[in-house]
PDB file of C-alpha atoms in Angstrom:
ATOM      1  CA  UNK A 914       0.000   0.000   0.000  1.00 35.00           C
ATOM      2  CA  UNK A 915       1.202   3.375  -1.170  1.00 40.00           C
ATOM      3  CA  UNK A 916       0.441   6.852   1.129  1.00 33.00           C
ATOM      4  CA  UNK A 917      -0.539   9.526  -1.089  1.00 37.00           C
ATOM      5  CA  UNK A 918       0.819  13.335  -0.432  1.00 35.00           C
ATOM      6  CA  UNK A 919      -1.997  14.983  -0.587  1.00 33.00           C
ATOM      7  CA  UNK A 920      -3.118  18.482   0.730  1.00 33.00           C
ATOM      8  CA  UNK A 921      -5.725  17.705   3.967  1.00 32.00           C
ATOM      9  CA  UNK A 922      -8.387  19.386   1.654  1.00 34.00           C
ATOM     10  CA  UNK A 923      -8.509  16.810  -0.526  1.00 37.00           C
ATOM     11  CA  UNK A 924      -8.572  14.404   2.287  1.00 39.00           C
ATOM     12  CA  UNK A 925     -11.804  15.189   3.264  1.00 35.00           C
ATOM     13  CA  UNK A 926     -12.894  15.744  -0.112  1.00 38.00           C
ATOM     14  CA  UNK A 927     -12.235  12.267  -1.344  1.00 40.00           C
ATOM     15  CA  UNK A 928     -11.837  10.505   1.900  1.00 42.00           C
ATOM     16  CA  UNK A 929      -8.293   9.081   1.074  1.00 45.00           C
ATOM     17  CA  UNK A 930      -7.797   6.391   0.110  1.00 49.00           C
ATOM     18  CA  UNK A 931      -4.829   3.918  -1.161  1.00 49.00           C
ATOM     19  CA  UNK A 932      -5.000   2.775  -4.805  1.00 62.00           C
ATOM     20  CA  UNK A 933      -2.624   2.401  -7.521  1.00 77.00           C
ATOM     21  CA  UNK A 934      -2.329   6.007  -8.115  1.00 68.00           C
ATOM     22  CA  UNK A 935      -0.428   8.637  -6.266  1.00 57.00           C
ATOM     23  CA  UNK A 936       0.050  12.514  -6.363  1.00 46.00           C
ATOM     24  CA  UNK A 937       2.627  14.510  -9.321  1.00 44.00           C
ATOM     25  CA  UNK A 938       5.260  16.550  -8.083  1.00 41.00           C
ATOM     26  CA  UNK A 939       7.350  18.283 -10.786  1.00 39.00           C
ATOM     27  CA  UNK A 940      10.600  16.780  -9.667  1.00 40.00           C
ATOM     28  CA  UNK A 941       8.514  13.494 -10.676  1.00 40.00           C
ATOM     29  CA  UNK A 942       7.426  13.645 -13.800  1.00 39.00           C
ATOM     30  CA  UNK A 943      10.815  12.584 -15.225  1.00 41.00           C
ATOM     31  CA  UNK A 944      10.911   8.733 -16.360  1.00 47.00           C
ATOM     32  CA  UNK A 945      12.464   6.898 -13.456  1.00 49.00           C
ATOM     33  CA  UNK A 946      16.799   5.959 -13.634  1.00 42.00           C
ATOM     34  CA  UNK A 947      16.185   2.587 -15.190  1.00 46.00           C
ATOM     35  CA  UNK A 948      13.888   3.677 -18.065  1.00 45.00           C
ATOM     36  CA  UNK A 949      12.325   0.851 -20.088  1.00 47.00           C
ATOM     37  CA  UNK A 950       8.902   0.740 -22.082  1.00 67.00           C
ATOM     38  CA  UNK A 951       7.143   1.584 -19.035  1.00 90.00           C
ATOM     39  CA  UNK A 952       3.544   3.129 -18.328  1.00 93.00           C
ATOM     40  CA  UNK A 953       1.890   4.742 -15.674  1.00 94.00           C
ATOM     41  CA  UNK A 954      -1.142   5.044 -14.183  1.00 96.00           C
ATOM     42  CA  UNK A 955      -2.895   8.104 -12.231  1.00 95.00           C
ATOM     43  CA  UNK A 956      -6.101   9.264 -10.891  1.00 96.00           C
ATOM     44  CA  UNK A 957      -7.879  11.668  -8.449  1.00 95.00           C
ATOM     45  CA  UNK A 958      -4.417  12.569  -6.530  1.00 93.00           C
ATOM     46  CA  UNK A 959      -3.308  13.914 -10.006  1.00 92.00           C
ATOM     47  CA  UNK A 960      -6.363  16.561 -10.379  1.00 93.00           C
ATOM     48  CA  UNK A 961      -4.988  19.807 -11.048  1.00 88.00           C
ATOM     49  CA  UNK A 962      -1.289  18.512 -11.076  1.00 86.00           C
ATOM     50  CA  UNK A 963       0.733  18.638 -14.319  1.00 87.00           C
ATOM     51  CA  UNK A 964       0.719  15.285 -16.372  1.00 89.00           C
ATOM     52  CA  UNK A 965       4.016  13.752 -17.390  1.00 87.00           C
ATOM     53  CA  UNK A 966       3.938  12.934 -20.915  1.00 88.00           C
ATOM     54  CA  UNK A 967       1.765  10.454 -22.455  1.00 87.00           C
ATOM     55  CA  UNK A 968       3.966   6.597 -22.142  1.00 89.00           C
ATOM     56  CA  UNK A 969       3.480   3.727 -23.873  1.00 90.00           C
ATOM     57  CA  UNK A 970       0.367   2.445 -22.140  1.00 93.00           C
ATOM     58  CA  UNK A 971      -1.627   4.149 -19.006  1.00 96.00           C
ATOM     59  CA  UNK A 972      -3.919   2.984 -16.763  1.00 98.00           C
ATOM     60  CA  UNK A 973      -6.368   5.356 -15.186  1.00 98.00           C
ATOM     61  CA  UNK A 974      -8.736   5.029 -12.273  1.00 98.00           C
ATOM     62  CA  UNK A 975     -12.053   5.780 -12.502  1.00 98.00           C
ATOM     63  CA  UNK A 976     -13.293   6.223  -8.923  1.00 98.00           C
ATOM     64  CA  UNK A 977     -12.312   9.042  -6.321  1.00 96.00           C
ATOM     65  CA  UNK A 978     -10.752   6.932  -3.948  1.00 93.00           C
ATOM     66  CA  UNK A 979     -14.006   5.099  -3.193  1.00 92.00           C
ATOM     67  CA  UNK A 980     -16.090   2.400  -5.058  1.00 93.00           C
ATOM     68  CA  UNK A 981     -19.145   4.947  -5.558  1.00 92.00           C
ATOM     69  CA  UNK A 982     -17.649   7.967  -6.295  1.00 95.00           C
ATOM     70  CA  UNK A 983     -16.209   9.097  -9.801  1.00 97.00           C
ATOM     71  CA  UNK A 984     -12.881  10.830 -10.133  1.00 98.00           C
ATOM     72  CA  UNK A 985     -13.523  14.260 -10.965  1.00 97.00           C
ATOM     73  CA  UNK A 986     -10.542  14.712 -13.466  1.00 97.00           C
ATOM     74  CA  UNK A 987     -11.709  11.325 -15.371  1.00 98.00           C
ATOM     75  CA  UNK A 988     -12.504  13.066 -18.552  1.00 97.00           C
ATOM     76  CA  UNK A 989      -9.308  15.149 -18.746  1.00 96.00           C
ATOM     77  CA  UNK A 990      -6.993  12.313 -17.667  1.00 97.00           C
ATOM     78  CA  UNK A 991      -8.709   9.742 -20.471  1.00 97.00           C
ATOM     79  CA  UNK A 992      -8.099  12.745 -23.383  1.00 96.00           C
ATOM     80  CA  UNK A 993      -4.114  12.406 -21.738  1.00 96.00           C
ATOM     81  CA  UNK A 994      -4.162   8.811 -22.304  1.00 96.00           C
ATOM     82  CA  UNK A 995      -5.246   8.686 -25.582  1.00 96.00           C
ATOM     83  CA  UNK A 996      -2.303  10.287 -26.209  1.00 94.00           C
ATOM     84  CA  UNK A 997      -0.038   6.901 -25.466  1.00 92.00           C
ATOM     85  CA  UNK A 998       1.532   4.991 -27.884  1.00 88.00           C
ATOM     86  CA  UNK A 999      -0.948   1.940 -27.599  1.00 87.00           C
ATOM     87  CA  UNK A1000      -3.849   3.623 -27.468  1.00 91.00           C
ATOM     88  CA  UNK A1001      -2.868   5.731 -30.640  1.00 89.00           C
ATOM     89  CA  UNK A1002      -2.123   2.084 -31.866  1.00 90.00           C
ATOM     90  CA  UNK A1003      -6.129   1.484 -31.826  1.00 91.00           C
ATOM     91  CA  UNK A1004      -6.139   0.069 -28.072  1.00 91.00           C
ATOM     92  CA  UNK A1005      -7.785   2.422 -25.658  1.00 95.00           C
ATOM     93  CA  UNK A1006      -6.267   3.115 -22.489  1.00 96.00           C
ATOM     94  CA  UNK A1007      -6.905   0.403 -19.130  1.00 98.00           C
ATOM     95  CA  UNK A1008      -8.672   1.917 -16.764  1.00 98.00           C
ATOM     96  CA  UNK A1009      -9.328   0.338 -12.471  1.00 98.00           C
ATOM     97  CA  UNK A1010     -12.164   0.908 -10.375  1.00 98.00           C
ATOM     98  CA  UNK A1011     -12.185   0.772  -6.266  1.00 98.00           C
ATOM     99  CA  UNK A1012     -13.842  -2.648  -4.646  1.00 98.00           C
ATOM    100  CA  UNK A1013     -15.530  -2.701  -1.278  1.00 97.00           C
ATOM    101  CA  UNK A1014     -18.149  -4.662   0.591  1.00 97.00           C
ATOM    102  CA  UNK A1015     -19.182  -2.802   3.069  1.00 95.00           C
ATOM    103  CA  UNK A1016     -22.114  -4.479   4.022  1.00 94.00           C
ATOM    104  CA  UNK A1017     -25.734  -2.978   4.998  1.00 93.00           C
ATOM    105  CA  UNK A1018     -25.078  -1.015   7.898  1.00 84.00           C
ATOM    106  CA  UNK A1019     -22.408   0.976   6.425  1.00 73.00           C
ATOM    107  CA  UNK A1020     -23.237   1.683   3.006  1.00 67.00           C
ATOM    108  CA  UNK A1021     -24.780   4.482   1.167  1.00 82.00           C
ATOM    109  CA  UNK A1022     -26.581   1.634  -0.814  1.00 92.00           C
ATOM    110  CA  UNK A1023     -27.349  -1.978  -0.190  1.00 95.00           C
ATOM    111  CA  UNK A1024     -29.320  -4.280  -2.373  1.00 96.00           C
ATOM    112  CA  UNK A1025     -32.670  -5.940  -0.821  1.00 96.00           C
ATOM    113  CA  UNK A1026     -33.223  -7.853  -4.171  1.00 98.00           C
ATOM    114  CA  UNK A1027     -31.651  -9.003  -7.180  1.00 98.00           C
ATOM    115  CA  UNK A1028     -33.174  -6.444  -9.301  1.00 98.00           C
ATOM    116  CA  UNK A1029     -31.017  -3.195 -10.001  1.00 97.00           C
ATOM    117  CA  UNK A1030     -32.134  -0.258 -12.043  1.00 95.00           C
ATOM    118  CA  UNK A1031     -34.653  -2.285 -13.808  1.00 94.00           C
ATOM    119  CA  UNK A1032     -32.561  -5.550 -14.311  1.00 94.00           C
ATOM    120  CA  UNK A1033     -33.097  -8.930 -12.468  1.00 97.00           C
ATOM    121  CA  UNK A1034     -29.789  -9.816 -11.473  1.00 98.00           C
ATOM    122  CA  UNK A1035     -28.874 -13.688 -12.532  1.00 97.00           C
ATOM    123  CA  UNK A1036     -27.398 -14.448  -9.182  1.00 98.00           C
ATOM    124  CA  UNK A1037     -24.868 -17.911  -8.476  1.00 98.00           C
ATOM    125  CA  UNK A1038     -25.807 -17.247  -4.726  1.00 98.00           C
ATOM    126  CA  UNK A1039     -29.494 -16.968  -4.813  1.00 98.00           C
ATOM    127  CA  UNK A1040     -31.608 -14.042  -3.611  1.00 98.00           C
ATOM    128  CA  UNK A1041     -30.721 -11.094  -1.714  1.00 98.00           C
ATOM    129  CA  UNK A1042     -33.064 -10.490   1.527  1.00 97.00           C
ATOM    130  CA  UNK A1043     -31.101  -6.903   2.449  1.00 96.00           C
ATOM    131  CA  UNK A1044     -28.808  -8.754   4.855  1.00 96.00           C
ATOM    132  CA  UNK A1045     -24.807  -9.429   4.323  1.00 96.00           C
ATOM    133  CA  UNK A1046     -25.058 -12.333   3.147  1.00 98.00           C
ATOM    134  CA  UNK A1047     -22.747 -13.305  -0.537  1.00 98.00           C
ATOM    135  CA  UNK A1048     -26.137 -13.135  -2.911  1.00 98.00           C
ATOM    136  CA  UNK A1049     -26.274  -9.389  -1.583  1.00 98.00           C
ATOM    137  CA  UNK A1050     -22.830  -8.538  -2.318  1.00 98.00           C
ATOM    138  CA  UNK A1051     -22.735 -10.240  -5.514  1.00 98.00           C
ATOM    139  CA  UNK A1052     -25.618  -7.797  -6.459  1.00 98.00           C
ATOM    140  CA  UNK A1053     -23.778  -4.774  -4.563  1.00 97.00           C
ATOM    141  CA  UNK A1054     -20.627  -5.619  -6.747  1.00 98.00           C
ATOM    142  CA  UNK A1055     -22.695  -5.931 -10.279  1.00 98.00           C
ATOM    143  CA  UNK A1056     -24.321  -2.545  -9.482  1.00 97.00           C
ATOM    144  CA  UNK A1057     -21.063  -0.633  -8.701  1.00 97.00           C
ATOM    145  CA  UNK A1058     -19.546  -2.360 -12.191  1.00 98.00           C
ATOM    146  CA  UNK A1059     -22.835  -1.299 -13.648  1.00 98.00           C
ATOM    147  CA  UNK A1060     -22.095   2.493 -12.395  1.00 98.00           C
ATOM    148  CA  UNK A1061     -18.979   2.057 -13.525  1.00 98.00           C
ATOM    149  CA  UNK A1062     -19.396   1.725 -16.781  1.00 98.00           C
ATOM    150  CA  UNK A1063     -22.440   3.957 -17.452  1.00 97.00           C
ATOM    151  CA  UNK A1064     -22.389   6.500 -15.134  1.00 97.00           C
ATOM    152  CA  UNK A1065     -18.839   7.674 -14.796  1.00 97.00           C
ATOM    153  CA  UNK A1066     -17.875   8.987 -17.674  1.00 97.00           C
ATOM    154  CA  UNK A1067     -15.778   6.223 -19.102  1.00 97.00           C
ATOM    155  CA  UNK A1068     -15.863   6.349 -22.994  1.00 96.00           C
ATOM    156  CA  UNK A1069     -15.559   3.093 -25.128  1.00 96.00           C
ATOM    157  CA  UNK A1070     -15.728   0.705 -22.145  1.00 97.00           C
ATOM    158  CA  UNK A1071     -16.268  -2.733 -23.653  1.00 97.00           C
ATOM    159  CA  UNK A1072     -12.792  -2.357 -25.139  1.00 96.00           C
ATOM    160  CA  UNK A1073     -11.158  -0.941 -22.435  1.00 97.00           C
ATOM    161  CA  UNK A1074      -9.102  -3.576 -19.645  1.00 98.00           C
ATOM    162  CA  UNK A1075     -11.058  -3.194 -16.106  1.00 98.00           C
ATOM    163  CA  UNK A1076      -8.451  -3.951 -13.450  1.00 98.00           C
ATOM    164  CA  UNK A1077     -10.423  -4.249  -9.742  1.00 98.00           C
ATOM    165  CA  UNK A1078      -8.525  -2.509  -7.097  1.00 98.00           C
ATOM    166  CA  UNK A1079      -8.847  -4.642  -4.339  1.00 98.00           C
ATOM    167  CA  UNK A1080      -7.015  -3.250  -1.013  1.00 97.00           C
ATOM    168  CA  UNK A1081      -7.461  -3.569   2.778  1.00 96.00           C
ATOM    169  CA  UNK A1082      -7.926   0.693   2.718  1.00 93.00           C
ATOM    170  CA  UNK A1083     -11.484   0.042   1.910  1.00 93.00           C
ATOM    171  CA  UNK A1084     -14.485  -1.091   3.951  1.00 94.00           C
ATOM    172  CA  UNK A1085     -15.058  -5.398   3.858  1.00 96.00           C
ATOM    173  CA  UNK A1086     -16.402  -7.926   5.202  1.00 96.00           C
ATOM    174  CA  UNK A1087     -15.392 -10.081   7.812  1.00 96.00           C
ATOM    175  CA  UNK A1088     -16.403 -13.141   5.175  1.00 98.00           C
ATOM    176  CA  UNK A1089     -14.396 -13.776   2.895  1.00 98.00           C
ATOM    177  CA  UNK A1090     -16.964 -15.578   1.058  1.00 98.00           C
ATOM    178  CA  UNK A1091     -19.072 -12.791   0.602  1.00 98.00           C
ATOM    179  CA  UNK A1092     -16.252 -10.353  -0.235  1.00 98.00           C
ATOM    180  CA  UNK A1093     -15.402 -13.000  -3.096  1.00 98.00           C
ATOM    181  CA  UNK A1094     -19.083 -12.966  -4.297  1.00 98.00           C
ATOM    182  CA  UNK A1095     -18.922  -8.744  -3.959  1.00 98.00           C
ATOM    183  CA  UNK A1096     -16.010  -9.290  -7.050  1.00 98.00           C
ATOM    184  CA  UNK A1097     -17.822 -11.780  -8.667  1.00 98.00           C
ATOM    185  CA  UNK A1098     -20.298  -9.576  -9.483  1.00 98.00           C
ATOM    186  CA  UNK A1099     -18.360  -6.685 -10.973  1.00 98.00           C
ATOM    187  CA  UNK A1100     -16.362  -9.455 -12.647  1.00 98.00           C
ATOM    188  CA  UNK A1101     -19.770 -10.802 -14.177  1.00 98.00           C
ATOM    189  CA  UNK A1102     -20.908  -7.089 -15.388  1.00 98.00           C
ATOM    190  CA  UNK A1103     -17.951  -6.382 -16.972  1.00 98.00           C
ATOM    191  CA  UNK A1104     -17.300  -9.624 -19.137  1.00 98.00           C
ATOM    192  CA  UNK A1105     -21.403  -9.001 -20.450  1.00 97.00           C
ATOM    193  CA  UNK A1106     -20.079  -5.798 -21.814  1.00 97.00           C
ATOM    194  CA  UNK A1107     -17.147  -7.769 -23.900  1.00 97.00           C
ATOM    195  CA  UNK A1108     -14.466  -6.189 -21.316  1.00 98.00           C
ATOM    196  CA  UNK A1109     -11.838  -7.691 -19.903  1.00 98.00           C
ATOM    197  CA  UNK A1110     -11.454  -8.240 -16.715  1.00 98.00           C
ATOM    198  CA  UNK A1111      -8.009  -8.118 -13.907  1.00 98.00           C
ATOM    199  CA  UNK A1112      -7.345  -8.234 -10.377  1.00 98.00           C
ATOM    200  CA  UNK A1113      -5.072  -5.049  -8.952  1.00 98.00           C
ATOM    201  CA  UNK A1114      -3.649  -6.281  -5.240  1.00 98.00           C
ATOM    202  CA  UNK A1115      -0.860  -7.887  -3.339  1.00 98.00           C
ATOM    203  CA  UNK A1116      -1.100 -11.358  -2.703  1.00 97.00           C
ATOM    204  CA  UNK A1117      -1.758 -10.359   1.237  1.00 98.00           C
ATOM    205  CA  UNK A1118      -4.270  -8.365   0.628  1.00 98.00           C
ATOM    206  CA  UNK A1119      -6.307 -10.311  -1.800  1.00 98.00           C
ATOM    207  CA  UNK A1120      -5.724 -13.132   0.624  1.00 98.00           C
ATOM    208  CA  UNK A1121      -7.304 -10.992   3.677  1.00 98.00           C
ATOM    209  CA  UNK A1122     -10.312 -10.275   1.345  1.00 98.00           C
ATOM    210  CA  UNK A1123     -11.774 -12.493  -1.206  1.00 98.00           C
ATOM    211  CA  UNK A1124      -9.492 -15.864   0.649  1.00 97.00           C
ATOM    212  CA  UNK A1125      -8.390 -18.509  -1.679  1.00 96.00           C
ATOM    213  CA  UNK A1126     -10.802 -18.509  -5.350  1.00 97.00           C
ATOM    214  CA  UNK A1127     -12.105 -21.883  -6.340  1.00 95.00           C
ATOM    215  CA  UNK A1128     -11.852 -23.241 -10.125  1.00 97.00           C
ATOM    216  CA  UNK A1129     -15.624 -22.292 -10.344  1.00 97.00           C
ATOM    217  CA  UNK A1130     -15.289 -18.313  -9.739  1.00 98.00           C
ATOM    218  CA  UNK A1131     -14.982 -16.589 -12.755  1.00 98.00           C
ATOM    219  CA  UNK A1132     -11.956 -14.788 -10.542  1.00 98.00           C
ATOM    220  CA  UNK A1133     -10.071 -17.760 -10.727  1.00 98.00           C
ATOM    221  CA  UNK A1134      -8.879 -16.781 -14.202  1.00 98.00           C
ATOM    222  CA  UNK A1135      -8.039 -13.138 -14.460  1.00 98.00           C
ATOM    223  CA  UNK A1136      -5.209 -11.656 -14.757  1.00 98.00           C
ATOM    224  CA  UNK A1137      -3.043 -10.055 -12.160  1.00 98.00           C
ATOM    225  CA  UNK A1138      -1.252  -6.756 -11.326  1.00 98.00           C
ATOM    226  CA  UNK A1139       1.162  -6.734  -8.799  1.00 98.00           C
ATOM    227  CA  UNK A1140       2.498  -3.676  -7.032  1.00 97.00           C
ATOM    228  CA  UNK A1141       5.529  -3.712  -4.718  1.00 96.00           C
ATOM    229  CA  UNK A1142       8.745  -3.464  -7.009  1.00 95.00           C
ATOM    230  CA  UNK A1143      11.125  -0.713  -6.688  1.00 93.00           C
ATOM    231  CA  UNK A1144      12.674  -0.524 -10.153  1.00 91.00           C
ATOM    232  CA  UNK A1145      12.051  -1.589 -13.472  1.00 91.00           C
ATOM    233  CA  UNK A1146      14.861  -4.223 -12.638  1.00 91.00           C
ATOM    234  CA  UNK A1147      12.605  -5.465  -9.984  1.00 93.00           C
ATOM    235  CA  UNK A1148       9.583  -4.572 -11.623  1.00 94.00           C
ATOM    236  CA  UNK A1149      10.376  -7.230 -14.525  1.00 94.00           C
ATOM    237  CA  UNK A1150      11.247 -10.037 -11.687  1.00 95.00           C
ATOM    238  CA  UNK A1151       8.080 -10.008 -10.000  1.00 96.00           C
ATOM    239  CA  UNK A1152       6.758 -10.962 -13.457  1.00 96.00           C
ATOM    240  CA  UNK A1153       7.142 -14.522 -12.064  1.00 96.00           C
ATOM    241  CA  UNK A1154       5.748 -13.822  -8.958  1.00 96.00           C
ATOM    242  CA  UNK A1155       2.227 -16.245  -8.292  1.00 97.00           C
ATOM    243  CA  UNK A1156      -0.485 -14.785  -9.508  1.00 98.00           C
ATOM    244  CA  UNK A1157      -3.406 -13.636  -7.456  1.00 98.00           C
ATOM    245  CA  UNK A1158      -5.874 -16.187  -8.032  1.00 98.00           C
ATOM    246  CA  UNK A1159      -4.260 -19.620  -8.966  1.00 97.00           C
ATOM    247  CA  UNK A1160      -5.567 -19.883 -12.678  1.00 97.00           C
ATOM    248  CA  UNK A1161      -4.564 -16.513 -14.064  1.00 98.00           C
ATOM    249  CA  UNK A1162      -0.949 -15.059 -14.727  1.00 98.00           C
ATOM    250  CA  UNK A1163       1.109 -11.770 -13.649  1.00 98.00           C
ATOM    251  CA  UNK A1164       0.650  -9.057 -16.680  1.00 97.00           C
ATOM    252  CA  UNK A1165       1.185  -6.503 -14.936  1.00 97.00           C
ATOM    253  CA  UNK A1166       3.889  -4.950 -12.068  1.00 97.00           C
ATOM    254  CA  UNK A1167       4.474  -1.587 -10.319  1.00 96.00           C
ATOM    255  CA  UNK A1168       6.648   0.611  -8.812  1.00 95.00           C
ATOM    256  CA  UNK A1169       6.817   3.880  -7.785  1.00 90.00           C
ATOM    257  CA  UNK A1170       9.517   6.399  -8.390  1.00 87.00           C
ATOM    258  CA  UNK A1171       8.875   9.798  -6.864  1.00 83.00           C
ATOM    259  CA  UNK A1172       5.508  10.175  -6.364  1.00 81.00           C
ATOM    260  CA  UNK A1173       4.311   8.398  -9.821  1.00 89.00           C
ATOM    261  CA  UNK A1174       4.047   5.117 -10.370  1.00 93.00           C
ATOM    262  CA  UNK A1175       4.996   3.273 -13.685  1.00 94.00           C
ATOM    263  CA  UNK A1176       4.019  -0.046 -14.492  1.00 95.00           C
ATOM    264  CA  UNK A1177       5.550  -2.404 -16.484  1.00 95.00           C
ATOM    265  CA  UNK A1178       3.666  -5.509 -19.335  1.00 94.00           C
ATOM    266  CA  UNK A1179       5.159  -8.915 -18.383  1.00 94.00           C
ATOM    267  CA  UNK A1180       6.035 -10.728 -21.060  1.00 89.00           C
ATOM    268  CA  UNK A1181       2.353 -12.953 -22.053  1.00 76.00           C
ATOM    269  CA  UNK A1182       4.297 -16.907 -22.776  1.00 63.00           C
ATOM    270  CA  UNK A1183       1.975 -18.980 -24.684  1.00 59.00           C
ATOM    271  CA  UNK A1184       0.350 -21.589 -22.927  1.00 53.00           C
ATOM    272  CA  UNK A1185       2.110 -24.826 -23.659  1.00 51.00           C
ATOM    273  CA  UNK A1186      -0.757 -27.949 -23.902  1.00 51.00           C
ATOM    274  CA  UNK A1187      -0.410 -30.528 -21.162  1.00 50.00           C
ATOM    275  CA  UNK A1188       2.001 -33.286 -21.739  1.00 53.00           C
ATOM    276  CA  UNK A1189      -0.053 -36.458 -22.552  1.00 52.00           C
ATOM    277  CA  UNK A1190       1.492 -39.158 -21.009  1.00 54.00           C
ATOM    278  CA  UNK A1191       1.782 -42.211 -23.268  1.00 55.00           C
ATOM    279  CA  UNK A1192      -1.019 -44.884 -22.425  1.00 54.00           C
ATOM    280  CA  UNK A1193      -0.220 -47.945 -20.286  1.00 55.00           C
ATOM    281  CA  UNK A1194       0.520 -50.994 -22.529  1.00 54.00           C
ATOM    282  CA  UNK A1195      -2.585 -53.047 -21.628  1.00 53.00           C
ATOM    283  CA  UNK A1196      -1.551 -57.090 -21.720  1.00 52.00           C
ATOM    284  CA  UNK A1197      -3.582 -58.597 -24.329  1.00 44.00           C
ATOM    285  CA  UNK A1198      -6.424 -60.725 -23.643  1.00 48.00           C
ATOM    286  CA  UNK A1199      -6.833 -64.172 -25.539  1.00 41.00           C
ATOM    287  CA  UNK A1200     -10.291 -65.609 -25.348  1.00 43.00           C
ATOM    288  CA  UNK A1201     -10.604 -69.028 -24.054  1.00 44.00           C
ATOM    289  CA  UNK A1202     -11.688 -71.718 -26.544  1.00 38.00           C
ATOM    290  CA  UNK A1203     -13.071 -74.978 -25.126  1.00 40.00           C
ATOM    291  CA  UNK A1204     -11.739 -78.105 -26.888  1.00 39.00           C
ATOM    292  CA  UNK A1205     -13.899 -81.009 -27.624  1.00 39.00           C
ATOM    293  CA  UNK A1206     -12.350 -84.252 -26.018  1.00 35.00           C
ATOM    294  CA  UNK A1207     -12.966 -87.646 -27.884  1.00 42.00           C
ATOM    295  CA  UNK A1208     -12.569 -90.650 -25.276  1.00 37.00           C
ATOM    296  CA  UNK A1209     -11.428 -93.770 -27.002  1.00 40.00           C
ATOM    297  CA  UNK A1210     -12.470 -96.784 -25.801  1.00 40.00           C
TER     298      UNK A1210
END
């Protein structure tokens, strides 16, 4: 978890808040000692700060340091990232969103049903009666994605990567279970729109949070971002660090030099097929045939 220098203003304005990004200081906007094709990514802390300029890829946060707010420079700071080399390549810019599960007695919202703004929510854990149970935050979790995408401001989402920002500094539940089922659902809203879909945490946290993801979640898969390196040296070592959820892979790592951070694309290996081990030679069977007997007498 990174600290974010900000003024206490914007403290109480956006009730801070860890996540990916953190605040631009002009002795920070140069690229790092060890350059390499790096990106970065940035979000509320950068509002009214000067932008370095545009990398190779950028990853921008949608949110204002909680899951149901909206980061008020989102519009400017998608214009800068269309400006990087891959989106100028055709691939818009990734963007992450903030995660919670509060739970019903400290939310602004909680679900009592499956239905949200109009739409009965197909839900894996059954129906939501109000209470904290995991069909509730599964719907809590598909309605933030939901806001997300079509009430933020984010332009071209289905072909935009969604990375989930999933970090103690937010409010969760004491079940795991249910804070699993609270990403499910985002995870599930997304992927209908055609986006992808990737998991932003440390291996701690995510632990602390959503606990270990069976084969069956659709979590189980995604890909992961790792933060924690301190160069692009580093950066390119925790490539083969295990990935957050045992079925996906590490494509992405951070560090932080100054007060931005820059990511850097692991290397994506093809996925060798499983060796088929050669079958067991089976001994053959020969039938038995009954002889006739003649007795002579």
């Amino acid at each position: 978890m990174k600290a974010a220098k900000l003024l206490v203003v914007a403290c109480l304005l956006f009730a801070c808040q860890a996540s990916p990004a953190r605040a631009a200081s002009p002795d920070s906007l140069y690229p790092p000692p060890d350059p390499a094709a790096l990106g970065n990514d940035i979000s509320w802390p950068q509002c009214g700060g000067d932008l370095p300029a545009p990398p190779g890829s950028a990853v921008i946060g949608v949110n204002g340091g909680r899951a149901n707010t909206t980061n008020p420079c989102l519009a400017r700071q998608l214009a800068w990232a269309a400006g990087t080399t891959g989106a100028a390549a055709g691939t818009p810019a990734a963007v992450y969103v903030n995660t919670a599960n509060p739970g019903p007695g400290a939310s602004w919202w909680w679900p009592s049903s499956n239905i949200y703004r109009g739409t009965d929510v197909t839900n894996p854990y059954g129906i939501c009666d109000g209470t904290g149970t995991a069909a509730c935050a599964y719907v809590y979790g598909y309605a933030m994605a939901f806001d997300d995408v079509n009430l933020r401001g984010v332009t071209d989402p289905a072909r935009r990567m969604w990375w989930l920002d999933v970090e103690t500094g937010n409010s969760w539940s004491d079940d795991t279970a249910a804070n699993a089922a609270d990403l499910e659902g985002m995870t599930a809203y997304l992927q209908s729109t055609g986006a992808e879909v990737g998991i932003y945490s440390t291996t701690y946290q995510f632990g602390e949070i959503a606990g270990a993801v069976d084969p069956g979640s659709n979590l189980y898969r995604l890909k992961s971002w790792i933060p924690g390196a301190t160069s692009t040296a580093s950066a390119q070592a925790k490539c083969a660090s295990a990935p957050l959820t045992a079925g996906g892979i590490v494509a992405l790592t951070q560090f932080t030099a100054g007060d931005l951070d820059y990511n850097y694309h692991c290397p994506i290996l093809p996925q060798e097929p499983p060796t088929l081990e050669p079958p067991t030679p089976q001994p053959v069977q020969i039938p038995h045939r009954a002889h006739a007997i003649q007795l002579v007498n």
